[in-house]
Coordinates of C-alpha atoms in Angstrom, one line a residue:
M1 CA -0.8 0.1 -0.4
K2 CA 1.4 3.7 -1.4
S3 CA 2.0 5.0 1.9
V4 CA 0.8 9.1 3.3
R5 CA 3.8 11.1 2.5
R6 CA 1.8 14.2 2.6
L7 CA 1.4 14.0 6.2
T8 CA 3.1 14.6 9.3
V9 CA 2.8 11.2 11.7
P10 CA 0.8 13.5 13.7
V11 CA -1.5 14.5 11.2
V12 CA -1.7 10.9 11.7
A13 CA -2.7 10.2 14.5
L14 CA -4.9 13.0 14.7
T15 CA -7.4 12.2 11.6
A16 CA -7.6 8.1 13.4
L17 CA -8.4 9.8 16.2
V18 CA -10.9 12.5 14.8
L19 CA -11.9 9.3 12.9
A20 CA -12.0 6.4 15.7
A21 CA -13.7 8.9 18.0
C22 CA -16.5 9.3 15.4
D23 CA -17.8 5.6 15.7
G24 CA -16.9 5.3 19.3
G25 CA -13.4 4.0 19.2
G26 CA -13.9 1.4 16.6
G27 CA -10.4 1.9 15.6
S28 CA -9.0 3.4 12.4
R29 CA -8.0 3.0 8.5
E30 CA -5.6 4.2 6.2
G31 CA -6.8 5.5 2.9
I32 CA -10.7 5.9 1.7
W33 CA -13.5 3.3 1.4
A34 CA -15.5 2.3 -1.3
A35 CA -18.2 -0.3 -1.3
G36 CA -20.6 -1.6 -3.6
S37 CA -21.9 -2.3 -6.7
S38 CA -20.5 -4.9 -9.6
T39 CA -21.4 -2.0 -12.3
V40 CA -19.5 0.7 -11.0
F41 CA -16.9 -0.6 -8.8
P42 CA -14.1 -0.8 -12.3
F43 CA -15.1 3.0 -12.6
T44 CA -14.7 3.7 -9.4
T45 CA -11.6 1.8 -9.7
R46 CA -10.2 3.3 -12.2
V47 CA -10.6 6.2 -10.9
A48 CA -8.3 4.8 -7.6
E49 CA -5.9 4.5 -10.1
N50 CA -5.1 7.7 -12.0
F51 CA -6.7 9.2 -8.2
S52 CA -3.5 7.2 -6.3
R53 CA -0.7 7.9 -9.0
A54 CA -2.3 11.9 -9.1
N55 CA -2.0 12.0 -5.7
D56 CA 0.4 10.6 -1.8
F57 CA -2.3 9.4 -0.8
A58 CA -3.0 5.6 0.3
M59 CA -4.6 3.4 -2.5
P60 CA -8.3 4.0 -2.0
Q61 CA -9.9 0.1 -0.8
V62 CA -12.9 -0.2 -3.6
E63 CA -14.7 -2.9 -3.4
S64 CA -17.5 -5.1 -5.6
L65 CA -19.9 -6.5 -2.4
G66 CA -23.3 -5.7 -4.9
T67 CA -25.9 -2.6 -4.5
G68 CA -27.5 -3.1 -1.9
G69 CA -24.1 -4.4 0.5
G70 CA -22.6 -2.0 -0.8
I71 CA -25.5 0.8 0.3
K72 CA -26.3 -1.5 3.8
A73 CA -22.4 -0.6 4.8
F74 CA -22.7 2.5 4.6
C75 CA -25.5 3.1 6.1
T76 CA -23.9 1.4 10.1
G77 CA -22.5 4.4 10.8
I78 CA -20.1 7.5 10.5
G79 CA -16.2 6.4 11.6
P80 CA -13.6 4.2 9.8
A81 CA -15.4 0.6 9.9
T82 CA -17.9 1.9 8.0
P83 CA -17.3 3.3 3.7
D84 CA -17.0 6.7 2.7
I85 CA -18.3 5.8 0.1
A86 CA -21.2 3.9 -1.7
N87 CA -20.9 2.7 -5.0
A88 CA -24.7 2.3 -6.9
S89 CA -26.6 1.5 -9.9
R90 CA -29.7 2.7 -8.5
R91 CA -31.0 5.2 -6.8
M92 CA -31.1 5.2 -2.8
K93 CA -33.9 3.2 -1.6
A94 CA -36.1 5.6 0.6
S95 CA -35.9 2.7 3.5
E96 CA -32.1 2.7 3.3
F97 CA -32.2 6.5 3.1
D98 CA -34.0 6.1 6.7
E99 CA -31.1 3.9 7.9
C100 CA -28.5 6.3 7.7
A101 CA -30.9 8.0 9.5
K102 CA -30.6 5.8 12.4
N103 CA -27.4 5.3 12.4
G104 CA -26.1 8.6 12.3
V105 CA -25.7 9.3 8.4
T106 CA -27.5 12.9 8.1
G107 CA -25.6 14.3 5.3
I108 CA -24.5 11.9 2.6
L109 CA -23.5 13.9 -0.9
E110 CA -26.1 12.1 -3.9
I111 CA -23.1 12.3 -7.4
K112 CA -24.3 10.9 -10.8
I113 CA -21.2 9.7 -11.7
G114 CA -23.3 9.0 -15.9
Y115 CA -25.6 6.1 -17.3
D116 CA -25.5 2.4 -18.5
G117 CA -27.0 -0.1 -20.4
L118 CA -28.9 -3.8 -18.9
V119 CA -28.0 -5.7 -22.3
V120 CA -28.7 -9.1 -22.6
A121 CA -26.1 -10.6 -24.0
V122 CA -25.5 -14.1 -25.5
A123 CA -22.0 -16.0 -27.2
R124 CA -20.0 -14.1 -30.2
S125 CA -21.3 -17.8 -32.0
G126 CA -24.8 -17.9 -30.4
A127 CA -27.7 -16.4 -32.6
D128 CA -29.9 -13.1 -32.2
Y129 CA -32.2 -11.8 -30.5
D130 CA -34.6 -9.5 -30.5
F131 CA -36.0 -9.5 -27.5
Q132 CA -40.2 -7.8 -27.6
G133 CA -42.9 -7.1 -25.1
S134 CA -43.9 -9.2 -23.1
D135 CA -40.5 -11.7 -24.1
F136 CA -38.8 -11.1 -20.9
Y137 CA -41.1 -11.9 -18.7
L138 CA -42.6 -14.9 -20.8
G139 CA -38.8 -16.7 -20.3
F140 CA -38.1 -15.2 -16.5
A141 CA -41.3 -14.7 -14.4
K142 CA -41.5 -18.2 -12.1
S143 CA -44.9 -18.0 -12.9
V144 CA -47.7 -16.3 -15.9
P145 CA -51.2 -16.6 -16.9
G146 CA -52.7 -19.5 -17.9
P147 CA -55.4 -20.5 -20.1
N148 CA -58.3 -19.7 -17.2
G149 CA -57.2 -17.0 -16.5
E150 CA -54.9 -18.0 -13.6
F151 CA -51.4 -18.2 -12.7
V152 CA -48.9 -21.0 -13.8
P153 CA -46.2 -22.2 -13.2
N154 CA -44.3 -21.0 -15.9
P155 CA -43.8 -23.7 -18.8
N156 CA -42.0 -22.0 -21.8
T157 CA -39.2 -23.6 -21.9
S158 CA -38.1 -23.0 -25.5
W159 CA -38.1 -18.8 -26.9
S160 CA -39.7 -20.5 -30.1
Q161 CA -42.1 -21.3 -27.1
V162 CA -42.4 -17.7 -25.9
R163 CA -43.3 -16.4 -29.2
A164 CA -43.4 -17.0 -32.9
G165 CA -39.5 -15.3 -34.4
L166 CA -37.0 -15.6 -31.3
P167 CA -34.6 -18.2 -31.9
D168 CA -35.0 -21.9 -31.2
V169 CA -33.7 -22.3 -27.8
R170 CA -33.9 -23.4 -24.3
I171 CA -33.8 -20.5 -22.6
L172 CA -31.0 -20.6 -19.8
A173 CA -30.0 -17.0 -18.1
Y174 CA -27.1 -15.8 -15.7
G175 CA -28.3 -13.1 -13.8
P176 CA -28.0 -10.4 -10.5
P177 CA -28.9 -11.3 -7.4
P178 CA -31.3 -10.2 -5.5
T179 CA -28.2 -8.0 -3.7
S180 CA -27.1 -6.2 -6.4
G181 CA -28.8 -3.6 -7.8
T182 CA -28.2 -4.4 -11.2
R183 CA -30.8 -7.0 -10.8
D184 CA -33.2 -3.9 -8.7
S185 CA -33.0 -2.2 -11.9
W186 CA -33.7 -5.3 -14.2
L187 CA -36.5 -6.2 -12.4
E188 CA -38.0 -2.0 -12.6
L189 CA -36.6 -1.7 -16.3
G190 CA -37.0 -5.1 -18.0
M191 CA -40.1 -7.6 -16.2
T192 CA -42.1 -4.8 -15.5
P193 CA -43.1 -3.5 -18.6
S194 CA -42.7 -6.4 -19.8
A195 CA -45.4 -7.4 -17.6
E196 CA -47.4 -4.7 -18.6
A197 CA -47.0 -6.1 -22.2
L198 CA -49.5 -9.0 -21.6
P199 CA -53.5 -8.1 -20.7
A200 CA -54.3 -10.2 -17.3
L201 CA -50.9 -8.5 -15.7
A202 CA -52.3 -4.8 -17.0
A203 CA -55.0 -5.6 -15.8
L204 CA -53.4 -6.6 -12.0
A205 CA -51.5 -3.6 -12.2
E206 CA -54.7 -1.2 -11.9
S207 CA -56.5 -3.3 -9.6
D208 CA -53.3 -4.4 -6.9
E209 CA -49.8 -2.4 -7.2
D210 CA -48.5 -5.3 -5.2
A211 CA -49.9 -8.8 -6.0
F212 CA -48.6 -6.8 -9.4
E213 CA -45.4 -6.8 -8.5
T214 CA -45.3 -9.4 -7.2
R215 CA -45.6 -11.6 -9.8
A216 CA -43.7 -9.2 -12.2
H217 CA -40.7 -9.5 -10.1
T218 CA -40.2 -12.3 -8.9
L219 CA -37.6 -15.3 -10.7
R220 CA -38.0 -18.7 -12.6
E221 CA -36.7 -21.2 -9.5
D222 CA -36.8 -24.4 -12.1
G223 CA -32.3 -23.4 -13.0
L224 CA -32.9 -21.1 -16.2
W225 CA -33.0 -18.7 -14.3
V226 CA -29.2 -18.7 -12.1
D227 CA -28.1 -16.0 -10.3
S228 CA -24.7 -16.0 -10.3
G229 CA -23.2 -13.3 -7.6
E230 CA -21.7 -10.0 -7.5
N231 CA -19.3 -11.2 -10.3
D232 CA -20.8 -9.6 -13.8
N233 CA -17.2 -11.0 -15.9
A234 CA -18.0 -13.8 -14.1
I235 CA -21.2 -14.2 -16.7
V236 CA -19.6 -13.0 -19.5
Q237 CA -17.3 -16.4 -18.9
T238 CA -20.1 -18.6 -18.1
L239 CA -21.2 -16.8 -22.0
T240 CA -18.5 -18.4 -23.2
R241 CA -18.4 -22.0 -21.6
T242 CA -22.0 -22.4 -21.6
P243 CA -23.6 -22.6 -25.8
G244 CA -27.1 -20.8 -25.3
S245 CA -27.1 -19.3 -22.9
L246 CA -27.4 -14.7 -22.0
G247 CA -26.1 -12.8 -19.7
V248 CA -27.8 -10.0 -17.9
F249 CA -25.1 -7.5 -17.0
G250 CA -23.5 -3.3 -17.1
Y251 CA -23.5 -2.6 -20.8
S252 CA -20.1 -1.3 -20.1
F253 CA -19.0 -5.1 -19.7
L254 CA -19.8 -5.6 -23.0
E255 CA -17.9 -3.2 -23.8
Q256 CA -14.8 -4.3 -22.3
N257 CA -15.6 -8.1 -23.5
S258 CA -17.5 -7.5 -28.0
D259 CA -14.8 -10.1 -28.6
S260 CA -17.1 -13.0 -26.8
V261 CA -20.6 -12.1 -26.2
K262 CA -22.1 -9.7 -28.1
A263 CA -26.1 -7.8 -26.8
A264 CA -30.0 -8.3 -28.0
T265 CA -31.8 -5.2 -29.7
V266 CA -34.6 -5.1 -27.4
N267 CA -37.2 -3.0 -29.6
G268 CA -35.6 -3.5 -31.5
V269 CA -33.1 -0.8 -30.3
A270 CA -28.9 -2.3 -29.5
P271 CA -27.6 -0.7 -26.6
N272 CA -24.0 1.3 -27.9
F273 CA -23.3 4.8 -26.3
E274 CA -25.5 7.1 -28.7
T275 CA -29.1 5.3 -27.2
I276 CA -27.9 4.8 -23.9
A277 CA -27.2 8.3 -23.4
S278 CA -30.4 9.5 -25.1
G279 CA -33.0 7.0 -23.5
D280 CA -33.7 5.2 -27.1
Y281 CA -32.3 2.4 -25.3
P282 CA -35.2 0.6 -23.3
I283 CA -32.8 -0.3 -20.1
S284 CA -31.1 2.9 -19.1
R285 CA -30.0 3.7 -15.6
S286 CA -27.9 6.4 -14.2
M287 CA -25.0 5.0 -11.9
Y288 CA -23.7 6.8 -8.3
V289 CA -21.6 6.8 -5.6
Y290 CA -23.4 8.8 -3.0
V291 CA -20.0 10.6 0.1
K292 CA -20.6 10.6 3.5
M293 CA -20.2 14.8 4.3
A294 CA -19.3 14.1 8.1
H295 CA -16.2 11.4 6.5
I296 CA -15.2 14.8 4.0
G297 CA -12.0 16.7 5.5
V298 CA -11.3 13.3 8.2
T299 CA -10.4 10.7 5.6
P300 CA -7.1 12.0 3.9
G301 CA -8.1 12.9 0.3
L302 CA -11.9 12.6 0.2
D303 CA -12.8 15.5 -1.6
L304 CA -9.7 15.0 -3.8
F305 CA -10.9 12.0 -4.9
V306 CA -14.5 12.7 -5.3
T307 CA -13.3 16.2 -7.1
E308 CA -11.1 14.2 -9.6
Y309 CA -14.6 11.4 -10.3
L310 CA -16.6 14.5 -11.8
S311 CA -13.2 15.7 -13.9
D312 CA -13.8 16.2 -17.0
A313 CA -10.5 14.2 -17.8
A314 CA -12.8 11.0 -15.8
S315 CA -16.9 12.1 -16.5
G316 CA -17.0 14.3 -19.3
R317 CA -17.1 13.1 -22.9
G318 CA -13.9 11.6 -24.3
G319 CA -13.0 10.5 -20.8
Y320 CA -11.0 7.7 -19.3
L321 CA -14.5 6.3 -18.0
Q322 CA -16.3 6.4 -20.7
D323 CA -13.5 4.3 -21.7
R324 CA -14.4 1.8 -19.6
G325 CA -17.8 1.8 -20.9
L326 CA -19.6 4.7 -18.8
V327 CA -21.9 6.9 -20.5
P328 CA -21.1 10.1 -19.4
L329 CA -23.3 13.3 -18.3
P330 CA -23.9 15.5 -21.1
A331 CA -21.4 19.6 -20.5
P332 CA -24.6 21.2 -18.3
E333 CA -25.6 17.3 -16.0
L334 CA -21.8 17.5 -14.4
E335 CA -21.2 20.8 -14.1
A336 CA -24.9 20.9 -12.1
Q337 CA -23.5 17.6 -10.7
R338 CA -19.9 19.7 -9.5
Q339 CA -22.0 22.4 -8.0
A340 CA -23.8 20.4 -5.6
V341 CA -20.6 19.0 -4.7
R342 CA -18.6 22.5 -4.2
A343 CA -22.4 23.9 -2.3
R344 CA -22.5 20.1 0.3
T345 CA -26.0 19.8 -0.6
P346 CA -27.2 16.9 1.5
M347 CA -29.4 14.5 -0.8
T348 CA -33.1 14.5 0.5
R349 CA -35.2 11.2 0.7
P350 CA -36.1 9.8 -1.9
E351 CA -39.5 9.2 -3.1
E352 CA -41.6 5.6 -2.7

């Protein structure tokens, strides 16, 4: 680990004491700590590498725990036993915000860093897919409407059973687990609109929103949908070893592995830089980092790290995070994020 050469020993000791005091004496640590989304992980890791090269602070620690896991750790309190930053591939939920507040984490900077799209990918040697309408729901839901209006266990085992025109290939998908923000985004942006494309589910959404959400968000448990952990690169590798299988993961991993996997189109739109930035690609989402204001000025270099994250070199169009697959914010939106950070504007409670 790189030594903190700019700080004298007394200052380092004082910093450790201040951090320890913040969490009731829970110890001390050296360097910035970020935890959370596997999708945001490569972006924060790249910023950490550049930050470490340009400064004399310790190399930041970046952990891939999934969005839910990262925010849970972030919200446990203030001090060195908790992360300075939570990486998230969705917005913090109201329940998570409340948990933070209950544990004394009351000043949080919410920073949107850019956009990503979810892709449904297959090995380059696999069939081509154009998913439309109710395809995702009929392929991946645990139960589907039966002939008499009742819900029955999903009988579809091949894509040609889901809809004529889809390949006659066995349904098998590897995707994010429940702890992942990618899973949350997949359920909201992929499964929900697909369920609403079926008249029976659309009617249920009108009559009983909770029952609809349960149906739309419960994935099949018969082995044809496989929760694959937080490592999206592992899903990519699985696709090349399992002919015909599909994978659900962030666009950045498609960019990094375009020599071995390809993406399906959704409603005729392919995921790429332009379609994600414009919102034309149906399964697009925003990427976030959350920062504890109580740690700024206490964790050495945290303010500079955030500045680096929002710099033109990192998050601007053509920046090094774009090379990793992040779709940058438009320039006015990026400047608005910078102004909010400079003003130390805390986030407000998200809507339910």
